[in-house]
Short mmCIF file of C-alpha atoms in Angstrom, two decimals:
data_model
loop_
_atom_site.label_atom_id
_atom_site.label_comp_id
_atom_site.label_asym_id
_atom_site.label_seq_id
_atom_site.Cartn_x
_atom_site.Cartn_y
_atom_site.Cartn_z
CA MET A 126 128.51 107.86 64.65
CA GLY A 127 130.01 111.21 63.89
CA TYR A 128 130.85 114.64 65.27
CA ASN A 129 128.96 117.46 67.02
CA THR A 130 130.15 121.05 67.41
CA TRP A 131 128.73 121.95 70.83
CA ASN A 132 131.17 120.60 73.40
CA ALA A 133 134.24 121.89 71.58
CA PHE A 134 132.96 125.25 70.33
CA HIS A 135 129.61 126.11 71.92
CA CYS A 136 128.40 129.17 69.99
CA GLU A 137 131.78 129.94 68.40
CA ILE A 138 130.91 128.19 65.16
CA ASN A 139 130.98 129.12 61.50
CA GLU A 140 131.20 127.36 58.16
CA THR A 141 135.00 127.21 58.33
CA VAL A 142 134.91 125.41 61.68
CA VAL A 143 132.31 122.92 60.46
CA ALA A 144 134.01 122.26 57.13
CA ALA A 145 137.36 121.84 58.87
CA ALA A 146 135.84 119.27 61.24
CA ALA A 147 134.55 117.31 58.26
CA VAL A 148 137.95 117.38 56.55
CA ARG A 149 139.66 116.42 59.80
CA MET A 150 137.38 113.40 60.15
CA LYS A 151 138.66 112.24 56.78
CA THR A 152 142.34 112.92 57.41
CA LEU A 153 142.26 111.22 60.82
CA GLY A 154 140.72 108.14 59.18
CA LEU A 155 137.60 108.28 61.35
CA THR A 156 135.34 107.82 58.35
CA ASP A 157 136.92 104.42 57.69
CA PHE A 158 135.53 103.25 61.03
CA GLY A 159 131.93 104.37 60.54
CA TYR A 160 131.93 108.01 61.64
CA GLU A 161 129.70 109.67 59.07
CA PHE A 162 127.75 112.63 60.51
CA VAL A 163 128.98 116.21 60.98
CA ASN A 164 126.36 117.85 63.20
CA ILE A 165 125.94 121.59 63.74
CA ASP A 166 124.56 122.43 67.17
CA ASP A 167 123.04 125.67 68.53
CA CYS A 168 123.80 129.27 67.44
CA TYR A 169 123.95 128.88 63.66
CA SER A 170 121.05 131.20 62.84
CA GLU A 171 119.99 134.80 63.18
CA LYS A 172 118.03 135.69 66.31
CA GLN A 173 114.82 136.34 64.39
CA ARG A 174 112.96 134.52 61.64
CA ASN A 175 112.52 136.35 58.32
CA LYS A 176 109.25 137.98 57.18
CA ASP A 177 108.11 134.64 55.71
CA GLY A 178 108.61 132.93 59.05
CA ASP A 179 111.73 130.95 58.13
CA ILE A 180 114.86 130.44 60.19
CA VAL A 181 117.77 132.30 58.58
CA ALA A 182 121.33 131.02 58.74
CA ASP A 183 123.66 133.70 60.12
CA PRO A 184 125.11 135.38 56.98
CA VAL A 185 128.32 136.31 58.79
CA ARG A 186 129.01 132.87 60.24
CA PHE A 187 127.71 130.99 57.19
CA PRO A 188 128.15 133.33 54.22
CA SER A 189 128.11 130.55 51.63
CA GLY A 190 124.77 129.26 52.87
CA MET A 191 123.85 125.99 54.51
CA ARG A 192 123.20 124.15 51.26
CA ASN A 193 126.70 124.85 49.98
CA LEU A 194 128.12 123.65 53.29
CA THR A 195 126.18 120.39 53.30
CA ASP A 196 127.05 119.83 49.64
CA PHE A 197 130.74 120.20 50.51
CA ILE A 198 130.39 117.76 53.40
CA ARG A 199 128.65 115.34 51.04
CA THR A 200 131.61 115.47 48.62
CA LEU A 201 133.69 113.99 51.45
CA GLY A 202 131.30 111.05 51.68
CA LEU A 203 129.76 112.39 54.90
CA LYS A 204 126.31 113.48 56.08
CA SER A 205 125.16 116.58 57.93
CA GLY A 206 123.04 117.19 61.01
CA ILE A 207 121.35 120.30 62.41
CA TYR A 208 119.84 121.43 65.72
CA SER A 209 116.56 122.93 66.89
CA ASP A 210 114.30 123.00 69.94
CA ALA A 211 110.77 121.95 70.89
CA GLY A 212 110.15 125.34 72.55
CA TRP A 213 109.97 128.99 71.53
CA TYR A 214 113.77 129.32 71.49
CA THR A 215 116.83 127.14 71.53
CA CYS A 216 118.84 126.83 74.73
CA ALA A 217 121.11 129.66 73.53
CA GLY A 218 118.18 131.92 72.63
CA TYR A 219 117.85 131.36 68.88
CA PRO A 220 114.52 130.52 67.16
CA GLY A 221 113.02 127.22 68.29
CA SER A 222 110.59 125.16 66.25
CA PHE A 223 107.42 125.17 68.38
CA GLN A 224 104.45 125.83 66.06
CA ASN A 225 106.88 125.83 63.10
CA GLU A 226 107.68 122.13 62.99
CA ARG A 227 106.57 121.45 59.39
CA ARG A 228 108.14 124.65 58.07
CA ASP A 229 111.44 124.01 59.83
CA ILE A 230 111.92 120.34 59.01
CA LYS A 231 111.29 121.10 55.33
CA LEU A 232 113.84 123.91 55.49
CA PHE A 233 116.40 121.67 57.19
CA GLN A 234 115.94 119.00 54.54
CA ASP A 235 116.13 121.60 51.75
CA TRP A 236 119.39 122.75 53.32
CA GLY A 237 120.66 119.17 52.96
CA PHE A 238 120.53 117.98 56.57
CA GLU A 239 119.70 114.37 57.35
CA PHE A 240 119.81 114.45 61.17
CA LEU A 241 118.03 116.63 63.72
CA LYS A 242 119.01 117.06 67.37
CA TYR A 243 115.91 118.44 69.10
CA ASP A 244 116.33 120.14 72.47
CA ASN A 245 113.92 121.02 75.30
CA CYS A 246 114.41 124.68 76.32
CA ALA A 247 112.02 127.68 76.33
CA VAL A 248 108.94 125.57 77.05
CA PRO A 249 105.66 127.36 76.16
CA PHE A 250 103.06 128.03 78.86
CA ASP A 251 100.68 125.13 79.52
CA GLU A 252 97.68 127.11 78.25
CA ILE A 253 99.46 127.41 74.89
CA VAL A 254 101.10 124.05 74.38
CA ARG A 255 98.30 121.99 76.00
CA GLU A 256 100.44 118.88 75.62
CA GLY A 257 102.58 116.65 77.75
CA ILE A 258 106.20 116.05 76.82
CA VAL A 259 105.16 113.21 74.50
CA GLY A 260 102.83 115.47 72.56
CA LYS A 261 105.36 118.28 72.39
CA TYR A 262 108.02 116.07 70.80
CA GLY A 263 105.35 114.29 68.81
CA ARG A 264 104.69 117.46 66.83
CA MET A 265 108.14 117.29 65.22
CA ALA A 266 108.03 113.51 64.90
CA GLN A 267 104.80 113.81 62.91
CA ALA A 268 106.25 116.60 60.78
CA ILE A 269 109.23 114.40 59.89
CA LYS A 270 106.93 111.50 59.02
CA ASP A 271 104.65 113.69 56.89
CA LEU A 272 107.59 115.21 55.01
CA ALA A 273 108.99 111.78 54.18
CA GLN A 274 105.63 110.70 52.78
CA GLU A 275 105.26 113.89 50.76
CA THR A 276 108.76 113.88 49.27
CA GLY A 277 109.51 110.16 49.07
CA LYS A 278 112.85 110.86 50.72
CA ALA A 279 114.19 109.01 53.74
CA PRO A 280 112.94 110.59 56.98
CA VAL A 281 115.35 112.85 58.82
CA ILE A 282 116.94 111.00 61.74
CA PHE A 283 115.31 112.36 64.89
CA SER A 284 117.44 112.60 68.05
CA LEU A 285 115.38 113.76 71.03
CA CYS A 286 117.36 115.78 73.57
CA GLU A 287 114.94 115.67 76.51
CA TRP A 288 117.63 115.07 79.23
CA GLY A 289 115.86 112.05 80.70
CA LYS A 290 113.56 113.80 83.17
CA ALA A 291 110.42 112.45 81.46
CA GLN A 292 111.89 108.94 80.97
CA PRO A 293 112.01 109.09 77.16
CA TRP A 294 113.26 105.49 76.99
CA LEU A 295 109.65 104.51 77.76
CA TRP A 296 108.02 106.41 74.87
CA ALA A 297 110.48 108.00 72.46
CA ARG A 298 111.22 104.93 70.31
CA ASP A 299 107.88 105.55 68.56
CA MET A 300 109.19 108.95 67.47
CA GLY A 301 112.94 108.92 66.91
CA GLN A 302 116.12 106.92 66.74
CA SER A 303 117.71 108.12 70.00
CA TRP A 304 116.83 109.98 73.18
CA ARG A 305 119.02 111.71 75.73
CA THR A 306 118.98 110.11 79.15
CA THR A 307 120.84 112.72 81.25
CA GLY A 308 121.95 116.33 81.28
CA ASP A 309 125.05 117.49 79.43
CA ILE A 310 128.31 115.59 79.82
CA GLU A 311 131.44 117.26 81.19
CA PRO A 312 135.07 116.17 80.59
CA ARG A 313 135.51 114.90 84.15
CA TRP A 314 135.44 111.40 85.61
CA ASP A 315 132.61 112.21 88.03
CA SER A 316 130.42 113.22 85.07
CA ILE A 317 131.25 109.99 83.21
CA ALA A 318 130.59 107.86 86.31
CA SER A 319 127.28 109.60 87.00
CA ILE A 320 126.02 109.04 83.45
CA ILE A 321 127.05 105.36 83.55
CA ASN A 322 125.24 105.01 86.88
CA ARG A 323 122.00 106.49 85.58
CA ASN A 324 122.09 104.40 82.43
CA SER A 325 122.85 101.17 84.28
CA PHE A 326 119.17 101.00 85.26
CA ILE A 327 117.83 101.55 81.74
CA SER A 328 120.46 99.99 79.47
CA TRP A 329 117.87 97.38 78.47
CA ALA A 330 116.07 100.11 76.47
CA SER A 331 118.67 100.27 73.67
CA ASP A 332 118.14 98.00 70.69
CA PHE A 333 118.03 98.20 66.89
CA TYR A 334 114.99 100.48 67.02
CA GLY A 335 116.26 103.15 69.38
CA HIS A 336 119.17 104.12 71.58
CA ASN A 337 119.76 105.65 74.97
CA ASP A 338 121.87 108.70 74.08
CA MET A 339 124.46 109.21 76.81
CA ASP A 340 125.71 112.43 75.14
CA MET A 341 129.00 112.96 73.37
CA THR A 342 132.37 111.27 73.78
CA TYR A 343 135.36 113.18 75.16
CA PRO A 344 138.71 111.75 74.03
CA PRO A 345 141.76 113.38 75.63
CA THR A 346 143.18 116.39 73.82
CA GLU A 347 146.42 118.31 73.70
CA MET A 348 144.43 121.28 75.03
CA LEU A 349 145.21 123.42 71.99
CA THR A 350 141.89 125.11 72.70
CA PRO A 351 140.44 125.42 76.20
CA LEU A 352 137.38 123.31 76.93
CA PRO A 353 134.33 125.57 77.32
CA SER A 354 133.45 124.15 80.73
CA GLY A 355 136.92 124.88 82.11
CA ASN A 356 136.82 121.54 83.83
CA GLY A 357 140.02 119.99 82.57
CA ASN A 358 140.50 116.79 80.63
CA LEU A 359 140.01 113.05 80.96
CA THR A 360 143.00 110.77 81.42
CA TYR A 361 143.79 108.15 78.82
CA GLU A 362 142.39 105.35 81.00
CA GLU A 363 139.24 107.33 81.79
CA SER A 364 138.69 108.01 78.11
CA LYS A 365 139.00 104.29 77.33
CA SER A 366 136.37 103.58 79.99
CA HIS A 367 134.18 106.36 78.62
CA PHE A 368 134.35 105.08 75.05
CA THR A 369 133.92 101.43 76.03
CA ALA A 370 130.84 102.09 78.14
CA TRP A 371 129.21 104.28 75.48
CA ALA A 372 129.93 101.80 72.70
CA LEU A 373 128.88 98.63 74.52
CA MET A 374 125.77 100.29 75.93
CA LYS A 375 124.85 101.09 72.30
CA SER A 376 124.84 104.86 72.72
CA PRO A 377 125.32 106.97 69.58
CA LEU A 378 129.04 107.72 69.21
CA LEU A 379 129.32 111.44 68.53
CA ILE A 380 132.72 113.03 69.15
CA GLY A 381 132.55 116.26 71.13
CA THR A 382 136.18 117.38 71.22
CA ASP A 383 138.10 119.73 68.95
CA LEU A 384 139.45 117.33 66.32
CA ASN A 385 142.46 119.57 65.76
CA ALA A 386 143.55 118.88 69.34
CA VAL A 387 143.07 115.13 69.66
CA THR A 388 146.15 113.05 70.37
CA LYS A 389 147.31 109.96 68.51
CA LYS A 390 146.19 107.86 71.47
CA SER A 391 142.79 109.53 71.34
CA VAL A 392 142.38 108.47 67.73
CA GLU A 393 143.37 104.93 68.71
CA ILE A 394 140.55 104.96 71.26
CA LEU A 395 138.00 106.32 68.79
CA THR A 396 138.99 103.78 66.14
CA ASN A 397 139.08 100.59 68.22
CA LYS A 398 137.42 98.45 65.57
CA GLU A 399 136.66 95.58 67.94
CA ILE A 400 134.76 97.86 70.32
CA ILE A 401 133.02 99.67 67.46
CA ALA A 402 131.98 96.33 65.95
CA ILE A 403 129.91 95.61 69.05
CA ASN A 404 128.32 99.06 68.99
CA GLN A 405 127.43 98.50 65.33
CA ASP A 406 126.55 94.79 65.63
CA LYS A 407 124.26 93.83 62.75
CA VAL A 408 122.85 90.76 64.52
CA VAL A 409 122.44 91.80 68.16
CA GLY A 410 121.02 95.24 68.91
CA THR A 411 120.72 95.10 72.69
CA ALA A 412 123.16 96.75 75.10
CA ILE A 413 125.25 95.27 77.88
CA THR A 414 123.68 95.25 81.35
CA PRO A 415 125.19 94.95 84.85
CA PHE A 416 125.31 91.53 86.53
CA ARG A 417 127.04 92.77 89.69
CA TRP A 418 127.56 96.26 91.09
CA GLY A 419 130.83 95.54 92.94
CA VAL A 420 131.62 98.35 95.38
CA ASN A 421 127.94 98.74 96.29
CA PRO A 422 125.20 96.14 96.79
CA ASP A 423 123.39 95.34 93.54
CA TRP A 424 120.88 97.94 92.32
CA THR A 425 122.45 100.75 94.35
CA PHE A 426 122.04 104.18 92.75
CA ASP A 427 125.39 105.88 93.32
CA GLY A 428 126.79 108.41 90.87
CA ARG A 429 130.31 108.03 92.22
CA TYR A 430 130.47 104.23 92.24
CA PRO A 431 128.35 102.84 89.38
CA ALA A 432 128.04 99.16 88.51
CA GLN A 433 131.40 97.53 87.75
CA TYR A 434 130.56 94.15 86.16
CA TRP A 435 128.61 94.07 82.90
CA SER A 436 127.91 91.58 80.11
CA GLY A 437 125.84 91.13 76.99
CA THR A 438 125.46 89.17 73.79
CA THR A 439 127.09 89.87 70.45
CA GLU A 440 127.07 88.08 67.12
CA ASN A 441 130.49 86.63 67.98
CA GLY A 442 130.16 85.72 71.65
CA THR A 443 129.56 87.17 75.11
CA VAL A 444 131.12 90.54 75.90
CA PHE A 445 132.17 91.59 79.40
CA MET A 446 133.00 95.06 80.65
CA LEU A 447 134.87 95.41 83.95
CA LEU A 448 134.95 99.00 85.20
CA ASN A 449 137.27 100.02 88.01
CA VAL A 450 135.44 102.91 89.66
CA LEU A 451 138.06 103.29 92.41
CA ASP A 452 140.73 105.97 92.55
CA GLU A 453 143.49 103.34 92.67
CA PRO A 454 144.35 100.18 90.69
CA ALA A 455 142.36 97.08 91.64
CA ASP A 456 142.11 93.36 90.89
CA MET A 457 138.74 92.40 89.43
CA PHE A 458 137.21 88.92 89.67
CA PHE A 459 134.02 87.31 88.42
CA THR A 460 132.53 83.87 87.92
CA LEU A 461 131.58 83.25 84.29
CA THR A 462 128.05 82.11 85.06
CA GLU A 463 127.27 85.32 86.92
CA SER A 464 126.49 86.50 83.41
CA PRO A 465 123.17 85.08 82.17
CA TRP A 466 124.69 84.71 78.69
CA ILE A 467 127.27 82.09 79.73
CA ARG A 468 126.52 78.34 79.68
CA ALA A 469 127.33 76.31 82.79
CA GLY A 470 129.85 73.51 82.34
CA ARG A 471 131.55 75.15 79.36
CA GLN A 472 134.92 76.84 78.94
CA TYR A 473 135.51 79.98 76.94
CA ALA A 474 138.25 81.38 74.73
CA MET A 475 139.00 84.89 75.95
CA ARG A 476 139.93 87.90 73.81
CA ASP A 477 140.96 91.29 75.18
CA LEU A 478 139.34 93.99 73.05
CA TRP A 479 141.86 96.67 74.04
CA THR A 480 145.14 94.76 73.76
CA HIS A 481 143.70 92.89 70.75
CA THR A 482 145.14 89.62 72.05
CA ASP A 483 143.78 86.13 72.63
CA ASN A 484 144.38 85.38 76.30
CA GLY A 485 143.85 81.65 76.72
CA THR A 486 140.80 79.79 77.96
CA ALA A 487 138.64 80.74 80.94
CA VAL A 488 137.24 77.96 83.11
CA ARG A 489 134.69 78.96 85.73
CA ASN A 490 136.34 82.21 86.83
CA VAL A 491 138.28 85.20 85.50
CA THR A 492 140.64 87.45 87.47
CA ILE A 493 142.20 90.57 85.96
CA HIS A 494 145.02 92.02 88.04
CA GLY A 495 145.83 95.70 88.36
CA VAL A 496 143.02 97.34 86.43
CA PRO A 497 144.02 101.05 86.43
CA ALA A 498 142.11 103.62 88.46
CA HIS A 499 138.96 104.56 86.50
CA GLY A 500 140.12 102.03 83.91
CA VAL A 501 138.30 99.37 81.97
CA VAL A 502 138.71 95.81 80.70
CA ALA A 503 136.65 94.62 77.73
CA LEU A 504 136.60 90.89 77.01
CA LEU A 505 134.93 88.83 74.32
CA LEU A 506 134.35 85.22 75.35
CA ARG A 507 133.62 82.53 72.80
CA ASP A 508 132.42 79.03 73.67
CA ALA A 509 135.34 76.58 73.53
CA GLY A 510 133.58 73.36 74.46
CA ASP A 511 132.98 71.44 77.67
CA GLU A 512 135.02 72.43 80.69
CA PRO A 513 137.58 69.81 81.85
CA GLU A 514 135.91 66.70 83.23
CA GLY A 515 135.73 66.60 87.01
CA THR A 516 135.99 70.37 87.52
CA GLN A 517 135.03 71.16 91.11
CA PRO A 518 132.86 72.24 92.83
CA PRO A 519 129.99 70.57 90.95
CA CYS A 520 128.25 73.93 90.39
CA ALA A 521 130.01 77.25 89.86
CA GLN A 522 126.94 78.88 91.40
CA PRO A 523 126.17 76.96 94.62
CA ASP A 524 122.58 78.10 95.11
CA TRP A 525 120.36 75.00 95.05
CA CYS A 526 123.07 72.84 93.49
CA MET A 527 121.77 69.27 93.86
CA ASP A 528 122.91 65.71 93.13
CA LYS A 529 120.58 63.48 91.14
CA ASN A 530 120.02 61.45 94.34
CA GLY A 531 118.55 64.51 96.06
CA THR A 532 121.61 65.60 98.04
CA LEU A 533 121.78 69.39 98.24
CA ILE A 534 125.44 69.96 97.37
CA GLU A 535 125.56 73.60 98.45
CA ARG A 536 125.24 72.56 102.11
CA GLU A 537 128.39 70.48 101.84
CA LEU A 538 130.54 73.33 100.59
#
């Protein structure tokens, strides 16, 4: 959890911007909810390495030096992250780390950074790299491991930014703590919906040992600074859906908006402690998964209308996410036992994780009326004992429901 400079500032960064973001995280109270990293993205260095082969921090943008900056961030009780690339250059044309992995990771650690976002631009010719994508990222992963063994320090957290084309969820957990699953996010609902759709098929891959990285979060802003993409802003309801999906799918929670422009409601979204508690669950590491798609037949790949009905386990009960992907308000209905985590014949106390209210007991079914367009409902259900005796029909799920005497009940319904 933390902050990244790219979405808000792109290459317009300097030590003042980074330090101000760190201070703003403190003053907004974000650090009290687990946000701890301040990550510098691309464009922080000079265009060429020095005569010794080292990356050089831009002396105009960062005149005090990187170590002084990370030391300042550390005085606030925060940690720092840096950026590089597995190719010749970064995506913005600055020095990448290919063939300099050991040199660069030592420099980053000497500078005081504890997190590395590692991108995938400027790929060397095949006759030079002679590796697949696994080997190319493995070079930095091995450098991080070797440095930790040599220094006795904790290894730098390794966040692979491969964009999902090579299915990093199948191999990257042996290298790093997170892996990007899509291209860059944009502050538009269609971008959010598309990322949710793609991740609905691989949400099983997130656990304690690695996380599908769905890219940064975009809380609404007062637009004090224009968004680099020029694509507008998310609504309050869309931002709630965005944050809920990212948190419950166990994506890293890195804020990508200008913290000077966030609204009070935005901060309320980012500091929803009940949602964050599930993202940071110390007992259950797995993400929520869809149990019904809703608008489309199950398992339909549709970037506009992703899966709507999701559930998963937590240390305190079963969590449900209902996502209204329509452009108008809608009623949403599900049967409890559609979720594999719910026990048949039991009733459940229901808590709304956005209104922070206990909303009675659910028996068999739940209906939520008037879910806003592109809005979300997040519910935590806790077992409340046997359902009332004689509840009908005999099985909430009629498929192959049978009496002890052999009568197939489903045919009588």
